[in-house]
Short mmCIF file of C-alpha atoms in Angstrom, two decimals:
data_model
loop_
_atom_site.label_atom_id
_atom_site.label_comp_id
_atom_site.label_asym_id
_atom_site.label_seq_id
_atom_site.Cartn_x
_atom_site.Cartn_y
_atom_site.Cartn_z
CA MET A 1 -0.42 63.30 -47.02
CA ASP A 2 1.64 60.17 -47.65
CA ASN A 3 1.45 60.77 -51.40
CA PHE A 4 2.55 64.39 -51.00
CA ILE A 5 5.51 63.31 -48.90
CA PHE A 6 6.34 60.70 -51.55
CA ALA A 7 6.40 63.44 -54.21
CA LEU A 8 8.53 65.74 -52.02
CA ASN A 9 10.98 62.89 -51.25
CA ALA A 10 11.40 62.39 -54.99
CA THR A 11 11.94 66.03 -55.96
CA ILE A 12 13.41 67.98 -53.02
CA PRO A 13 16.70 65.98 -52.73
CA VAL A 14 17.36 66.56 -56.45
CA PHE A 15 16.87 70.32 -56.24
CA LEU A 16 18.75 70.62 -52.92
CA VAL A 17 21.84 69.26 -54.70
CA ILE A 18 21.29 71.80 -57.49
CA VAL A 19 21.11 74.56 -54.87
CA LEU A 20 24.29 73.20 -53.31
CA GLY A 21 26.01 73.47 -56.65
CA ASN A 22 24.93 77.12 -56.96
CA ILE A 23 26.24 77.90 -53.46
CA MET A 24 29.52 76.11 -54.16
CA MET A 25 30.00 78.25 -57.32
CA LYS A 26 29.30 81.48 -55.42
CA LYS A 27 31.72 80.47 -52.66
CA GLY A 28 34.44 79.59 -55.14
CA ILE A 29 34.53 75.91 -54.21
CA ILE A 30 33.88 74.99 -57.85
CA THR A 31 34.61 76.99 -61.01
CA LYS A 32 33.27 77.27 -64.55
CA GLU A 33 36.14 75.08 -65.68
CA TRP A 34 35.11 72.47 -63.12
CA THR A 35 31.54 72.38 -64.48
CA LYS A 36 32.85 71.86 -67.99
CA ILE A 37 35.05 68.95 -66.90
CA SER A 38 32.30 67.38 -64.76
CA ASP A 39 29.82 67.72 -67.68
CA ARG A 40 32.26 65.88 -69.96
CA LEU A 41 32.91 63.21 -67.35
CA ALA A 42 29.20 62.64 -66.67
CA PHE A 43 28.04 62.83 -70.29
CA ARG A 44 30.85 60.89 -71.96
CA ILE A 45 31.66 58.26 -69.32
CA ALA A 46 29.56 57.92 -66.16
CA LEU A 47 26.04 58.36 -67.62
CA PRO A 48 26.66 56.07 -70.66
CA ILE A 49 27.88 53.39 -68.21
CA THR A 50 24.75 53.81 -66.08
CA LEU A 51 22.53 53.41 -69.13
CA PHE A 52 24.59 50.46 -70.36
CA MET A 53 24.29 48.61 -67.05
CA ASP A 54 20.55 49.35 -66.82
CA ILE A 55 19.99 47.84 -70.30
CA VAL A 56 22.10 44.76 -69.42
CA SER A 57 20.10 44.20 -66.19
CA MET A 58 16.64 44.92 -67.74
CA LYS A 59 13.96 42.35 -66.98
CA SER A 60 13.31 40.15 -70.02
CA GLU A 61 9.75 39.32 -69.07
CA ASN A 62 8.60 42.89 -69.81
CA HIS A 63 6.87 42.42 -73.16
CA SER A 64 5.46 45.94 -73.31
CA ASN A 65 8.82 47.47 -74.12
CA ILE A 66 8.22 47.62 -77.90
CA LYS A 67 4.88 49.34 -77.30
CA PHE A 68 6.61 51.78 -74.93
CA VAL A 69 9.41 52.63 -77.45
CA VAL A 70 6.89 53.18 -80.26
CA PHE A 71 4.77 55.41 -78.04
CA CYS A 72 7.77 57.54 -77.06
CA ALA A 73 8.93 57.90 -80.67
CA LEU A 74 5.49 58.80 -82.02
CA THR A 75 4.77 61.22 -79.16
CA THR A 76 8.09 63.01 -79.72
CA SER A 77 7.43 63.31 -83.45
CA VAL A 78 3.94 64.71 -82.99
CA ILE A 79 4.77 67.26 -80.34
CA PHE A 80 7.77 68.58 -82.29
CA LEU A 81 5.65 68.91 -85.44
CA ILE A 82 2.84 70.71 -83.62
CA SER A 83 5.28 72.96 -81.80
CA TRP A 84 6.96 73.94 -85.12
CA ILE A 85 3.62 74.72 -86.83
CA VAL A 86 2.19 76.68 -83.85
CA SER A 87 5.41 78.68 -83.36
CA ASN A 88 5.49 79.71 -87.00
CA ILE A 89 1.86 80.89 -86.81
CA PHE A 90 1.77 82.68 -83.46
CA VAL A 91 5.33 83.85 -82.67
CA LYS A 92 5.50 87.37 -84.14
CA ASP A 93 9.25 87.87 -83.85
CA LYS A 94 10.48 85.30 -86.39
CA TYR A 95 14.00 85.36 -84.86
CA MET A 96 12.46 83.64 -81.83
CA VAL A 97 10.69 80.85 -83.71
CA GLY A 98 13.40 78.17 -83.65
CA ALA A 99 14.31 78.67 -80.02
CA PHE A 100 10.67 78.87 -78.91
CA ALA A 101 9.65 75.77 -80.83
CA GLN A 102 12.56 73.76 -79.47
CA GLY A 103 12.42 75.08 -75.91
CA SER A 104 8.72 74.31 -75.62
CA VAL A 105 9.07 70.57 -76.22
CA ARG A 106 12.71 69.47 -75.88
CA GLY A 107 13.41 68.22 -72.37
CA SER A 108 16.48 67.27 -70.44
CA ALA A 109 15.44 63.61 -70.29
CA ALA A 110 18.81 62.19 -69.23
CA ILE A 111 20.43 65.03 -67.23
CA LEU A 112 17.53 66.04 -64.98
CA GLY A 113 15.17 63.16 -65.63
CA MET A 114 17.40 60.31 -64.52
CA PRO A 115 17.90 61.56 -60.92
CA PHE A 116 14.15 61.52 -60.32
CA VAL A 117 13.70 57.91 -61.42
CA ILE A 118 16.80 56.69 -59.59
CA ASN A 119 15.65 58.51 -56.48
CA ILE A 120 12.27 56.71 -56.61
CA TYR A 121 13.09 53.24 -57.95
CA GLY A 122 16.85 52.87 -57.23
CA ASN A 123 17.60 52.40 -60.90
CA SER A 124 16.75 54.14 -64.20
CA GLY A 125 13.81 51.83 -64.96
CA LEU A 126 12.64 52.30 -68.57
CA VAL A 127 14.38 55.66 -68.99
CA PRO A 128 17.16 54.12 -71.19
CA LEU A 129 14.54 52.87 -73.63
CA MET A 130 12.82 56.24 -73.58
CA ILE A 131 16.17 57.90 -74.27
CA LEU A 132 16.81 55.49 -77.14
CA ALA A 133 13.42 56.26 -78.65
CA ALA A 134 13.16 60.01 -77.98
CA VAL A 135 16.60 61.63 -77.61
CA PRO A 136 17.84 60.88 -81.19
CA LEU A 137 14.59 62.43 -82.43
CA PHE A 138 15.06 65.39 -80.01
CA ASN A 139 18.48 65.99 -81.61
CA ALA A 140 17.39 65.51 -85.21
CA TYR A 141 14.22 67.61 -85.00
CA SER A 142 16.01 70.34 -83.11
CA VAL A 143 18.77 70.59 -85.70
CA ILE A 144 16.21 70.72 -88.48
CA MET A 145 14.08 73.40 -86.78
CA LEU A 146 17.03 75.58 -85.86
CA THR A 147 18.59 75.24 -89.32
CA VAL A 148 15.39 76.14 -91.11
CA SER A 149 14.69 79.01 -88.72
CA ALA A 150 18.18 80.43 -89.14
CA ALA A 151 17.97 80.11 -92.93
CA LYS A 152 14.63 81.95 -93.00
CA ASN A 153 16.00 84.78 -90.85
CA ARG A 154 18.93 85.44 -93.15
CA ASN A 155 17.06 84.39 -96.37
CA SER A 156 19.64 81.67 -96.90
CA LYS A 157 19.19 78.66 -99.15
CA LYS A 158 21.72 76.60 -97.29
CA ARG A 159 20.69 72.94 -97.20
CA ILE A 160 20.25 70.87 -94.06
CA ASN A 161 23.13 68.44 -93.61
CA TYR A 162 21.21 65.25 -92.86
CA MET A 163 24.38 63.10 -92.76
CA ALA A 164 25.76 65.36 -89.98
CA ILE A 165 22.50 64.89 -88.07
CA ILE A 166 22.73 61.08 -88.38
CA LYS A 167 26.39 61.12 -87.39
CA SER A 168 25.66 63.24 -84.28
CA ILE A 169 22.99 60.77 -83.19
CA PHE A 170 25.17 57.66 -83.49
CA THR A 171 28.21 59.35 -81.94
CA ASN A 172 26.15 60.48 -78.94
CA PRO A 173 27.73 58.75 -75.87
CA LEU A 174 24.29 58.08 -74.32
CA ILE A 175 23.07 56.33 -77.49
CA ILE A 176 26.35 54.34 -77.72
CA GLY A 177 25.98 53.21 -74.10
CA ILE A 178 22.43 52.06 -74.68
CA LEU A 179 23.18 50.26 -77.96
CA LEU A 180 26.20 48.46 -76.54
CA GLY A 181 24.02 47.14 -73.74
CA PHE A 182 21.58 45.30 -75.98
CA PRO A 183 23.90 42.42 -77.16
CA PHE A 184 24.66 41.62 -73.48
CA TYR A 185 20.92 41.83 -72.69
CA PHE A 186 19.77 39.57 -75.56
CA LEU A 187 22.62 37.08 -75.08
CA LYS A 188 22.08 37.06 -71.28
CA ILE A 189 25.78 37.75 -70.66
CA GLU A 190 26.48 38.36 -66.97
CA PHE A 191 29.55 40.27 -65.73
CA PRO A 192 31.72 38.93 -62.86
CA GLN A 193 30.82 40.75 -59.66
CA LEU A 194 34.15 42.61 -59.65
CA ILE A 195 33.42 44.20 -63.06
CA SER A 196 29.73 44.93 -62.45
CA LYS A 197 30.48 46.61 -59.10
CA SER A 198 33.23 48.68 -60.67
CA LEU A 199 30.98 49.78 -63.53
CA ASN A 200 28.09 50.59 -61.16
CA THR A 201 30.42 52.62 -58.92
CA ILE A 202 31.62 54.69 -61.89
CA GLY A 203 28.06 55.15 -63.15
CA ALA A 204 26.86 56.25 -59.72
CA ILE A 205 28.90 59.50 -59.88
CA SER A 206 26.89 60.71 -62.90
CA VAL A 207 23.85 62.04 -60.97
CA PRO A 208 25.64 64.16 -58.32
CA LEU A 209 28.09 65.51 -60.92
CA MET A 210 25.30 66.56 -63.27
CA LEU A 211 23.20 68.19 -60.53
CA ILE A 212 26.11 70.12 -58.96
CA SER A 213 27.15 71.32 -62.43
CA ILE A 214 23.59 72.46 -63.25
CA GLY A 215 23.49 74.42 -59.99
CA GLY A 216 26.90 75.95 -60.70
CA ASP A 217 25.84 77.19 -64.10
CA PHE A 218 22.44 78.44 -62.95
CA LYS A 219 21.86 82.22 -63.28
CA PHE A 220 18.72 83.61 -61.60
CA ASP A 221 19.16 86.97 -63.33
CA ASP A 222 18.31 85.37 -66.71
CA ILE A 223 14.69 84.90 -65.55
CA PHE A 224 13.84 88.48 -66.52
CA LYS A 225 15.11 88.38 -70.10
CA LYS A 226 12.32 87.99 -72.71
CA PHE A 227 9.99 87.12 -69.87
CA ARG A 228 6.65 86.72 -71.68
CA PRO A 229 7.63 84.25 -74.46
CA SER A 230 9.76 82.37 -71.93
CA LEU A 231 6.79 82.02 -69.58
CA VAL A 232 4.55 80.71 -72.39
CA ALA A 233 7.19 78.16 -73.42
CA THR A 234 7.58 77.13 -69.79
CA PHE A 235 3.83 76.63 -69.39
CA ILE A 236 3.77 74.47 -72.52
CA LYS A 237 6.79 72.41 -71.39
CA LEU A 238 5.92 71.78 -67.75
CA ILE A 239 2.11 71.84 -67.67
CA LEU A 240 0.39 71.61 -71.04
CA LEU A 241 2.42 68.72 -72.54
CA PRO A 242 2.08 66.44 -69.48
CA ALA A 243 -1.61 67.33 -69.19
CA ILE A 244 -2.18 66.13 -72.75
CA VAL A 245 0.26 63.17 -73.00
CA LEU A 246 -0.16 61.53 -69.59
CA PRO A 247 -3.89 60.75 -69.90
CA ILE A 248 -3.19 59.14 -73.27
CA ALA A 249 -0.35 57.07 -71.76
CA ILE A 250 -2.54 56.01 -68.86
CA TYR A 251 -5.37 55.02 -71.26
CA LEU A 252 -2.89 52.87 -73.19
CA GLY A 253 -1.95 51.01 -70.02
CA PHE A 254 1.41 52.50 -69.05
CA ARG A 255 2.14 52.41 -65.30
CA GLU A 256 4.91 52.87 -62.72
CA SER A 257 8.40 53.26 -64.23
CA ALA A 258 7.05 53.43 -67.81
CA LEU A 259 4.62 56.21 -66.89
CA LEU A 260 7.32 58.06 -64.96
CA ALA A 261 9.68 57.84 -67.94
CA ILE A 262 6.94 59.30 -70.14
CA LEU A 263 6.42 62.13 -67.62
CA ILE A 264 10.15 62.87 -67.79
CA MET A 265 10.07 62.81 -71.62
CA VAL A 266 7.31 65.46 -71.87
CA GLY A 267 7.64 67.29 -68.51
CA ALA A 268 11.37 67.61 -67.81
CA PRO A 269 12.95 71.09 -67.96
CA SER A 270 14.27 72.26 -71.28
CA ALA A 271 17.68 70.88 -72.17
CA MET A 272 20.83 72.96 -71.73
CA THR A 273 22.12 71.50 -75.03
CA GLY A 274 19.28 73.36 -76.72
CA TYR A 275 20.86 76.64 -75.60
CA ILE A 276 24.26 75.57 -76.91
CA MET A 277 22.72 74.56 -80.26
CA ALA A 278 20.71 77.81 -80.57
CA LYS A 279 23.80 79.91 -79.89
CA ASN A 280 25.88 78.06 -82.47
CA MET A 281 23.17 77.97 -85.13
CA ASP A 282 22.27 81.71 -85.30
CA ASN A 283 19.04 81.44 -83.31
CA ASP A 284 17.70 83.36 -80.31
CA TYR A 285 20.01 81.93 -77.61
CA VAL A 286 18.95 84.53 -75.08
CA LEU A 287 15.35 83.28 -75.22
CA MET A 288 16.55 79.66 -75.13
CA SER A 289 18.77 80.36 -72.07
CA ASN A 290 15.82 81.99 -70.30
CA ILE A 291 13.54 79.02 -71.08
CA VAL A 292 16.18 76.66 -69.67
CA VAL A 293 16.50 78.67 -66.44
CA MET A 294 12.75 79.20 -65.98
CA THR A 295 11.76 75.56 -66.65
CA THR A 296 14.55 74.28 -64.38
CA LEU A 297 13.47 76.55 -61.56
CA LEU A 298 9.74 75.90 -61.85
CA SER A 299 10.01 72.16 -62.47
CA SER A 300 10.63 71.71 -58.73
CA ILE A 301 6.98 72.66 -58.26
CA THR A 302 5.45 71.03 -61.38
CA PHE A 303 7.31 67.71 -60.91
CA THR A 304 6.12 67.54 -57.32
CA PHE A 305 2.58 68.12 -58.48
CA TRP A 306 2.62 65.48 -61.23
CA LEU A 307 4.27 62.89 -58.98
CA PHE A 308 1.75 63.62 -56.25
CA LEU A 309 -1.16 63.30 -58.71
CA LEU A 310 0.08 59.99 -60.22
CA LYS A 311 0.83 58.54 -56.79
CA THR A 312 -2.64 59.55 -55.49
CA LEU A 313 -4.19 57.76 -58.49
CA ASN A 314 -2.07 54.62 -57.66
CA LEU A 315 -0.32 54.84 -61.04
CA LEU A 316 3.22 54.91 -59.65
#
């Protein structure tokens, strides 16, 4: 029972804030314009500062970090490749291929993943390193898959702009925040308390802003659009991937915050940015939107289950 309460304490507060955001939108307390502004504030300023400070304060005695980063990068590459191959073979409607392949494996590691870790450990743990290893690959592989899928649908021979992909990775505010933190970490530079407290205070607004914004943008009606492929993608994202990857991670010795970061990498709901990319790259954005809504809604159950299981096995 204690382990179940632990899992509920980690997940329920996060989803209650999302529900609050949805209620606030319906009551007119917040607006669509507010969610756009809060998204920009969280993504461009508050969250990068949080990741920066977590890198700066990372414990230097943790020698398994390189192993962790390599595992995250390899796992991301393998699951994207398999998803692309399987989607091309089994998805009959070829217009859906890009969105299905992306939605099945690309998670909202930073936006929805961070609140869970902070809620459990009080800081982001190894999530910044996971983001550094996985998120650039998320972006690159998603752009490649969506570009190729769109080109196939319209029989276009347009080439993939690899320089644009690389530029998008290194101009990502989250990646910038993480990379800027490493010189301070390696040189053991400590900030005066006045500066560190100010930065931590700014960073602390990222989680509530993101969760309220997610709730405000949430549309339950989208659940019933393209239900069957959305349900299959949701099953892969929330259940199948963690069921395959977590035992491998446990066998390789990952525990506590490292294991939780891996769970977030493979088991977090599909990323909202995937919907934006699908819409702007001539892919099935309706399917992608439905996958985002369905995985976000059902992850309240699956995350509770995975946390309960890992806690029961004394792995967290």
